[in-house]
Amino acid sequence: MPDLPQPLLTEPEPRVNACSASVPRRQALACLAGSALLAAGGPWWSQTASAASPSPSTSGDRNLPRLVTAGGALTEIVYALGAQAQLVGTDTTSLYPPQAQQTPKVGYLRQLSAEGLLSLRPDALIATADAGPSVVLDQLRSARVHVELVSIDHTWDEVGRKVAAVGRAARRESQAMAYLAELTARWTAVQARVQAGVQARARRPVPSVLFVLAHAGSPMVSGRATAADAVIRLAGCRNALQAFSGYRPMTAEAMAAAAPDVIVMTTQGLEAVGGTEKFWQRPELALTPAWRRRERARTLVDMDALALLGFGPRLPEVVWQLHESLMSA
């Protein structure tokens, strides 16, 4: 499966779990899990801060850890918890909020440089589990930089793990618990509305949706076990390609087999191919219901790459917006 373009977002190879538990039960479990996640691990900063960061943190408090984040969703959470003064560096996928674009950059999350990271004198690196290379992470640990890696499975639980990891690393556990409870309440409401929307279709099948990745090179289409596959299903729809995992080239054969009712792209990807009109001119699309209905309905939906695929704190709003767009197509 190809990487997403370095300046935007990475999509690792996940395992995708369906959101099958009842909504109230998931909310209660998420709150309990948040407490457990935040309590995990000890106060590592008390042992490492003085050695790894002899100078004061950017917040003006010597005791607050200096943070580097590698993963756009993690950076969003740092700002949401009000810990941005502790943020001394971010990776190139950290584009939101806009202020994050002004932070010192440590490179692409899968191609980190130990020298560049250590020059920022961080106490901790918070990253998703696909960050690397591993030799760089080992060098950071040897330099007594705490490395916190968050596992990825493209579920709501992943969002909780990210909030918990940032809360621990920033020493803002109570704020993280409150924030996770707020996010979980929003997620619970969104999932209930999505389920109601699916049920309201009665006997009509949910739309068949195809995600096209087109940031660089030839466009690719998403099969199973990707962030795109997960978010399509969370929005109450069906991924049009189930015969394979990961990404494959967008060929005429693939489009004919998929026969999507709606196509989803990132806004950045749509811009990269020249916009909506240019995209619809591709000959392989003429074989799809989405192409045939393009003048009667909005059968091409685009959303920001990090919001759509990053599984961060904007996931409730993203899933609801996607659900509304897909169901009305």
GROMACS .gro file of C-alpha atoms in nm:
model
  329
    1MET     CA    1   0.000   0.000   0.000
    2PRO     CA    2   0.146   0.337  -0.091
    3ASP     CA    3   0.219   0.613   0.152
    4LEU     CA    4   0.013   0.924   0.140
    5PRO     CA    5   0.221   1.224   0.029
    6GLN     CA    6   0.468   1.336   0.291
    7PRO     CA    7   0.341   1.694   0.339
    8LEU     CA    8  -0.013   1.572   0.407
    9LEU     CA    9  -0.069   1.251   0.592
   10THR     CA   10   0.043   0.895   0.623
   11GLU     CA   11  -0.194   0.605   0.611
   12PRO     CA   12  -0.037   0.294   0.767
   13GLU     CA   13  -0.164  -0.058   0.718
   14PRO     CA   14  -0.429  -0.093   0.988
   15ARG     CA   15  -0.660  -0.357   1.118
   16VAL     CA   16  -1.015  -0.227   1.101
   17ASN     CA   17  -1.278  -0.316   1.360
   18ALA     CA   18  -1.647  -0.254   1.305
   19CYS     CA   19  -1.821  -0.024   1.548
   20SER     CA   20  -2.059  -0.290   1.671
   21ALA     CA   21  -2.104  -0.230   2.044
   22SER     CA   22  -2.409  -0.042   2.161
   23VAL     CA   23  -2.359   0.334   2.176
   24PRO     CA   24  -2.425   0.388   2.550
   25ARG     CA   25  -2.201   0.095   2.641
   26ARG     CA   26  -1.921   0.230   2.419
   27GLN     CA   27  -1.947   0.569   2.585
   28ALA     CA   28  -1.915   0.422   2.932
   29LEU     CA   29  -1.629   0.197   2.829
   30ALA     CA   30  -1.451   0.486   2.659
   31CYS     CA   31  -1.463   0.697   2.974
   32LEU     CA   32  -1.332   0.407   3.184
   33ALA     CA   33  -1.067   0.330   2.926
   34GLY     CA   34  -0.964   0.694   2.920
   35SER     CA   35  -0.899   0.688   3.292
   36ALA     CA   36  -0.699   0.368   3.261
   37LEU     CA   37  -0.499   0.493   2.965
   38LEU     CA   38  -0.414   0.818   3.134
   39ALA     CA   39  -0.308   0.639   3.448
   40ALA     CA   40  -0.079   0.401   3.261
   41GLY     CA   41   0.290   0.464   3.292
   42GLY     CA   42   0.473   0.665   3.551
   43PRO     CA   43   0.587   1.025   3.574
   44TRP     CA   44   0.874   0.970   3.330
   45TRP     CA   45   0.944   1.344   3.309
   46SER     CA   46   1.062   1.355   3.669
   47GLN     CA   47   1.355   1.130   3.576
   48THR     CA   48   1.433   1.262   3.229
   49ALA     CA   49   1.353   1.630   3.215
   50SER     CA   50   1.667   1.765   3.378
   51ALA     CA   51   1.899   1.544   3.174
   52ALA     CA   52   1.730   1.575   2.837
   53SER     CA   53   1.629   1.940   2.861
   54PRO     CA   54   1.860   2.155   3.069
   55SER     CA   55   1.696   2.474   2.944
   56PRO     CA   56   1.347   2.593   3.046
   57SER     CA   57   1.049   2.478   2.840
   58THR     CA   58   0.890   2.721   2.599
   59SER     CA   59   0.604   2.766   2.845
   60GLY     CA   60   0.835   2.922   3.101
   61ASP     CA   61   0.797   2.633   3.348
   62ARG     CA   62   1.108   2.417   3.388
   63ASN     CA   63   0.897   2.124   3.502
   64LEU     CA   64   0.675   2.102   3.194
   65PRO     CA   65   0.807   1.858   2.931
   66ARG     CA   66   0.916   1.989   2.592
   67LEU     CA   67   0.720   1.798   2.327
   68VAL     CA   68   0.766   1.695   1.965
   69THR     CA   69   0.472   1.536   1.783
   70ALA     CA   70   0.482   1.315   1.474
   71GLY     CA   71   0.127   1.268   1.348
   72GLY     CA   72  -0.119   1.541   1.258
   73ALA     CA   73  -0.395   1.418   1.489
   74LEU     CA   74  -0.160   1.418   1.788
   75THR     CA   75  -0.062   1.777   1.715
   76GLU     CA   76  -0.429   1.877   1.698
   77ILE     CA   77  -0.480   1.727   2.043
   78VAL     CA   78  -0.184   1.917   2.188
   79TYR     CA   79  -0.354   2.241   2.085
   80ALA     CA   80  -0.694   2.121   2.205
   81LEU     CA   81  -0.547   2.057   2.552
   82GLY     CA   82  -0.384   2.400   2.559
   83ALA     CA   83  -0.033   2.253   2.565
   84GLN     CA   84   0.097   2.425   2.253
   85ALA     CA   85   0.349   2.629   2.455
   86GLN     CA   86   0.525   2.300   2.528
   87LEU     CA   87   0.540   2.207   2.160
   88VAL     CA   88   0.892   2.260   2.026
   89GLY     CA   89   0.857   2.069   1.698
   90THR     CA   90   0.616   1.880   1.472
   91ASP     CA   91   0.632   1.660   1.164
   92THR     CA   92   0.520   1.757   0.815
   93THR     CA   93   0.176   1.595   0.853
   94SER     CA   94   0.093   1.844   1.130
   95LEU     CA   95  -0.104   2.103   0.935
   96TYR     CA   96  -0.395   2.176   1.169
   97PRO     CA   97  -0.463   2.405   1.341
   98PRO     CA   98  -0.290   2.654   1.108
   99GLN     CA   99  -0.057   2.766   1.388
  100ALA     CA  100   0.102   2.420   1.379
  101GLN     CA  101   0.242   2.500   1.035
  102GLN     CA  102   0.466   2.762   1.195
  103THR     CA  103   0.636   2.519   1.434
  104PRO     CA  104   0.987   2.383   1.364
  105LYS     CA  105   0.955   2.076   1.141
  106VAL     CA  106   1.133   1.748   1.206
  107GLY     CA  107   1.052   1.588   0.870
  108TYR     CA  108   0.807   1.322   0.761
  109LEU     CA  109   0.695   1.092   1.042
  110ARG     CA  110   0.837   0.779   0.876
  111GLN     CA  111   1.168   0.948   0.795
  112LEU     CA  112   1.258   1.125   1.118
  113SER     CA  113   1.610   1.248   1.184
  114ALA     CA  114   1.766   1.198   1.526
  115GLU     CA  115   1.993   1.498   1.478
  116GLY     CA  116   1.707   1.729   1.388
  117LEU     CA  117   1.493   1.607   1.676
  118LEU     CA  118   1.767   1.627   1.938
  119SER     CA  119   1.857   1.980   1.829
  120LEU     CA  120   1.518   2.087   1.970
  121ARG     CA  121   1.607   1.939   2.312
  122PRO     CA  122   1.274   1.758   2.356
  123ASP     CA  123   1.177   1.564   2.665
  124ALA     CA  124   0.929   1.351   2.472
  125LEU     CA  125   0.833   1.244   2.122
  126ILE     CA  126   0.466   1.153   2.081
  127ALA     CA  127   0.405   0.966   1.756
  128THR     CA  128   0.185   0.710   1.588
  129ALA     CA  129   0.320   0.357   1.574
  130ASP     CA  130   0.427   0.389   1.210
  131ALA     CA  131   0.683   0.658   1.296
  132GLY     CA  132   1.044   0.580   1.232
  133PRO     CA  133   1.288   0.461   1.128
  134SER     CA  134   1.332   0.242   1.435
  135VAL     CA  135   1.703   0.320   1.460
  136VAL     CA  136   1.616   0.688   1.510
  137LEU     CA  137   1.368   0.605   1.785
  138ASP     CA  138   1.637   0.397   1.957
  139GLN     CA  139   1.879   0.690   1.933
  140LEU     CA  140   1.622   0.915   2.097
  141ARG     CA  141   1.569   0.668   2.379
  142SER     CA  142   1.945   0.644   2.428
  143ALA     CA  143   1.950   1.022   2.462
  144ARG     CA  144   1.687   0.988   2.737
  145VAL     CA  145   1.404   1.126   2.526
  146HIS     CA  146   1.076   0.958   2.617
  147VAL     CA  147   0.920   0.800   2.306
  148GLU     CA  148   0.543   0.749   2.324
  149LEU     CA  149   0.399   0.550   2.034
  150VAL     CA  150   0.024   0.521   1.977
  151SER     CA  151  -0.108   0.208   1.807
  152ILE     CA  152  -0.339   0.246   1.508
  153ASP     CA  153  -0.649   0.043   1.421
  154HIS     CA  154  -0.874   0.312   1.269
  155THR     CA  155  -1.147   0.290   1.531
  156TRP     CA  156  -1.286   0.536   1.783
  157ASP     CA  157  -1.062   0.375   2.045
  158GLU     CA  158  -0.761   0.500   1.851
  159VAL     CA  159  -0.876   0.858   1.910
  160GLY     CA  160  -0.897   0.784   2.283
  161ARG     CA  161  -0.545   0.643   2.286
  162LYS     CA  162  -0.414   0.955   2.116
  163VAL     CA  163  -0.581   1.187   2.366
  164ALA     CA  164  -0.450   0.978   2.654
  165ALA     CA  165  -0.096   0.974   2.516
  166VAL     CA  166  -0.084   1.351   2.477
  167GLY     CA  167  -0.237   1.402   2.821
  168ARG     CA  168   0.031   1.186   2.983
  169ALA     CA  169   0.320   1.337   2.790
  170ALA     CA  170   0.209   1.696   2.847
  171ARG     CA  171   0.123   1.635   3.213
  172ARG     CA  172  -0.236   1.738   3.145
  173GLU     CA  173  -0.413   1.420   3.249
  174SER     CA  174  -0.721   1.588   3.397
  175GLN     CA  175  -0.770   1.806   3.090
  176ALA     CA  176  -0.730   1.501   2.868
  177MET     CA  177  -0.991   1.304   3.062
  178ALA     CA  178  -1.240   1.589   3.036
  179TYR     CA  179  -1.167   1.636   2.667
  180LEU     CA  180  -1.205   1.266   2.593
  181ALA     CA  181  -1.540   1.262   2.772
  182GLU     CA  182  -1.655   1.557   2.559
  183LEU     CA  183  -1.537   1.391   2.238
  184THR     CA  184  -1.699   1.061   2.333
  185ALA     CA  185  -2.033   1.232   2.394
  186ARG     CA  186  -2.013   1.385   2.047
  187TRP     CA  187  -1.916   1.052   1.896
  188THR     CA  188  -2.205   0.876   2.068
  189ALA     CA  189  -2.451   1.130   1.928
  190VAL     CA  190  -2.307   1.106   1.578
  191GLN     CA  191  -2.316   0.727   1.570
  192ALA     CA  192  -2.680   0.729   1.683
  193ARG     CA  193  -2.768   0.974   1.405
  194VAL     CA  194  -2.579   0.769   1.146
  195GLN     CA  195  -2.763   0.454   1.250
  196ALA     CA  196  -3.094   0.640   1.230
  197GLY     CA  197  -3.003   0.768   0.884
  198VAL     CA  198  -2.925   0.418   0.760
  199GLN     CA  199  -3.249   0.279   0.904
  200ALA     CA  200  -3.448   0.563   0.747
  201ARG     CA  201  -3.350   0.440   0.401
  202ALA     CA  202  -3.583   0.145   0.462
  203ARG     CA  203  -3.535  -0.101   0.176
  204ARG     CA  204  -3.297   0.114  -0.025
  205PRO     CA  205  -2.936  -0.009  -0.006
  206VAL     CA  206  -2.676   0.224   0.136
  207PRO     CA  207  -2.454   0.391  -0.126
  208SER     CA  208  -2.157   0.206  -0.267
  209VAL     CA  209  -1.858   0.437  -0.215
  210LEU     CA  210  -1.510   0.438  -0.366
  211PHE     CA  211  -1.217   0.631  -0.223
  212VAL     CA  212  -0.960   0.755  -0.474
  213LEU     CA  213  -0.613   0.858  -0.357
  214ALA     CA  214  -0.459   1.100  -0.605
  215HIS     CA  215  -0.200   1.315  -0.430
  216ALA     CA  216   0.097   1.212  -0.643
  217GLY     CA  217   0.147   0.992  -0.946
  218SER     CA  218  -0.131   0.775  -1.083
  219PRO     CA  219  -0.457   0.764  -0.884
  220MET     CA  220  -0.508   0.465  -0.655
  221VAL     CA  221  -0.830   0.314  -0.521
  222SER     CA  222  -0.889   0.187  -0.169
  223GLY     CA  223  -0.982  -0.167  -0.080
  224ARG     CA  224  -1.027  -0.305   0.271
  225ALA     CA  225  -0.817  -0.230   0.580
  226THR     CA  226  -0.742   0.137   0.515
  227ALA     CA  227  -0.841   0.453   0.696
  228ALA     CA  228  -1.065   0.540   0.401
  229ASP     CA  229  -1.241   0.203   0.422
  230ALA     CA  230  -1.299   0.252   0.795
  231VAL     CA  231  -1.438   0.604   0.771
  232ILE     CA  232  -1.672   0.507   0.484
  233ARG     CA  233  -1.817   0.229   0.697
  234LEU     CA  234  -1.839   0.448   1.006
  235ALA     CA  235  -2.045   0.689   0.794
  236GLY     CA  236  -2.294   0.408   0.733
  237CYS     CA  237  -2.198   0.325   0.377
  238ARG     CA  238  -2.033   0.040   0.189
  239ASN     CA  239  -1.683   0.040   0.043
  240ALA     CA  240  -1.722  -0.050  -0.324
  241LEU     CA  241  -1.400  -0.254  -0.332
  242GLN     CA  242  -1.383  -0.548  -0.092
  243ALA     CA  243  -1.180  -0.802  -0.291
  244PHE     CA  244  -0.839  -0.677  -0.173
  245SER     CA  245  -0.669  -0.488   0.110
  246GLY     CA  246  -0.479  -0.164   0.077
  247TYR     CA  247  -0.451   0.034  -0.245
  248ARG     CA  248  -0.434  -0.058  -0.614
  249PRO     CA  249  -0.411   0.148  -0.934
  250MET     CA  250  -0.731   0.307  -1.064
  251THR     CA  251  -0.778   0.108  -1.384
  252ALA     CA  252  -1.082   0.076  -1.608
  253GLU     CA  253  -1.123  -0.281  -1.485
  254ALA     CA  254  -1.112  -0.171  -1.121
  255MET     CA  255  -1.371   0.100  -1.180
  256ALA     CA  256  -1.603  -0.135  -1.366
  257ALA     CA  257  -1.578  -0.389  -1.086
  258ALA     CA  258  -1.636  -0.127  -0.817
  259ALA     CA  259  -1.932   0.045  -0.989
  260PRO     CA  260  -1.947   0.314  -0.716
  261ASP     CA  261  -2.251   0.531  -0.661
  262VAL     CA  262  -2.026   0.799  -0.509
  263ILE     CA  263  -1.653   0.873  -0.523
  264VAL     CA  264  -1.470   1.027  -0.227
  265MET     CA  265  -1.137   1.208  -0.251
  266THR     CA  266  -0.933   1.437  -0.033
  267THR     CA  267  -0.954   1.805  -0.122
  268GLN     CA  268  -0.579   1.808  -0.176
  269GLY     CA  269  -0.601   1.508  -0.407
  270LEU     CA  270  -0.879   1.662  -0.612
  271GLU     CA  271  -0.672   1.977  -0.651
  272ALA     CA  272  -0.371   1.767  -0.756
  273VAL     CA  273  -0.562   1.618  -1.051
  274GLY     CA  274  -0.685   1.957  -1.170
  275GLY     CA  275  -1.024   1.985  -1.003
  276THR     CA  276  -1.365   1.828  -1.047
  277GLU     CA  277  -1.411   1.886  -1.421
  278LYS     CA  278  -1.066   1.750  -1.502
  279PHE     CA  279  -1.119   1.445  -1.283
  280TRP     CA  280  -1.448   1.354  -1.452
  281GLN     CA  281  -1.271   1.356  -1.789
  282ARG     CA  282  -1.075   1.042  -1.702
  283PRO     CA  283  -1.202   0.769  -1.940
  284GLU     CA  284  -1.213   0.491  -1.678
  285LEU     CA  285  -1.475   0.684  -1.481
  286ALA     CA  286  -1.730   0.661  -1.763
  287LEU     CA  287  -1.798   0.302  -1.659
  288THR     CA  288  -1.934   0.403  -1.318
  289PRO     CA  289  -2.282   0.501  -1.192
  290ALA     CA  290  -2.114   0.797  -1.020
  291TRP     CA  291  -2.004   0.936  -1.357
  292ARG     CA  292  -2.343   0.879  -1.520
  293ARG     CA  293  -2.523   1.061  -1.237
  294ARG     CA  294  -2.268   1.342  -1.195
  295GLU     CA  295  -2.492   1.613  -1.343
  296ARG     CA  296  -2.798   1.517  -1.138
  297ALA     CA  297  -2.635   1.464  -0.799
  298ARG     CA  298  -2.316   1.537  -0.610
  299THR     CA  299  -2.142   1.207  -0.675
  300LEU     CA  300  -1.789   1.336  -0.609
  301VAL     CA  301  -1.727   1.431  -0.246
  302ASP     CA  302  -1.402   1.582  -0.121
  303MET     CA  303  -1.280   1.653   0.232
  304ASP     CA  304  -0.955   1.768   0.393
  305ALA     CA  305  -0.698   1.485   0.404
  306LEU     CA  306  -0.604   1.510   0.771
  307ALA     CA  307  -0.965   1.547   0.886
  308LEU     CA  308  -1.087   1.258   0.671
  309LEU     CA  309  -0.807   1.005   0.723
  310GLY     CA  310  -0.626   1.118   1.037
  311PHE     CA  311  -0.859   0.968   1.299
  312GLY     CA  312  -0.819   1.266   1.525
  313PRO     CA  313  -1.051   1.481   1.737
  314ARG     CA  314  -1.253   1.601   1.437
  315LEU     CA  315  -1.369   1.246   1.358
  316PRO     CA  316  -1.728   1.293   1.489
  317GLU     CA  317  -1.787   1.596   1.267
  318VAL     CA  318  -1.613   1.434   0.970
  319VAL     CA  319  -1.820   1.116   0.991
  320TRP     CA  320  -2.145   1.309   1.015
  321GLN     CA  321  -2.058   1.540   0.725
  322LEU     CA  322  -1.955   1.241   0.515
  323HIS     CA  323  -2.274   1.055   0.606
  324GLU     CA  324  -2.491   1.349   0.500
  325SER     CA  325  -2.301   1.397   0.174
  326LEU     CA  326  -2.307   1.029   0.080
  327MET     CA  327  -2.669   0.965   0.172
  328SER     CA  328  -2.790   1.265  -0.027
  329ALA     CA  329  -2.591   1.178  -0.341
   0.00000   0.00000   0.00000
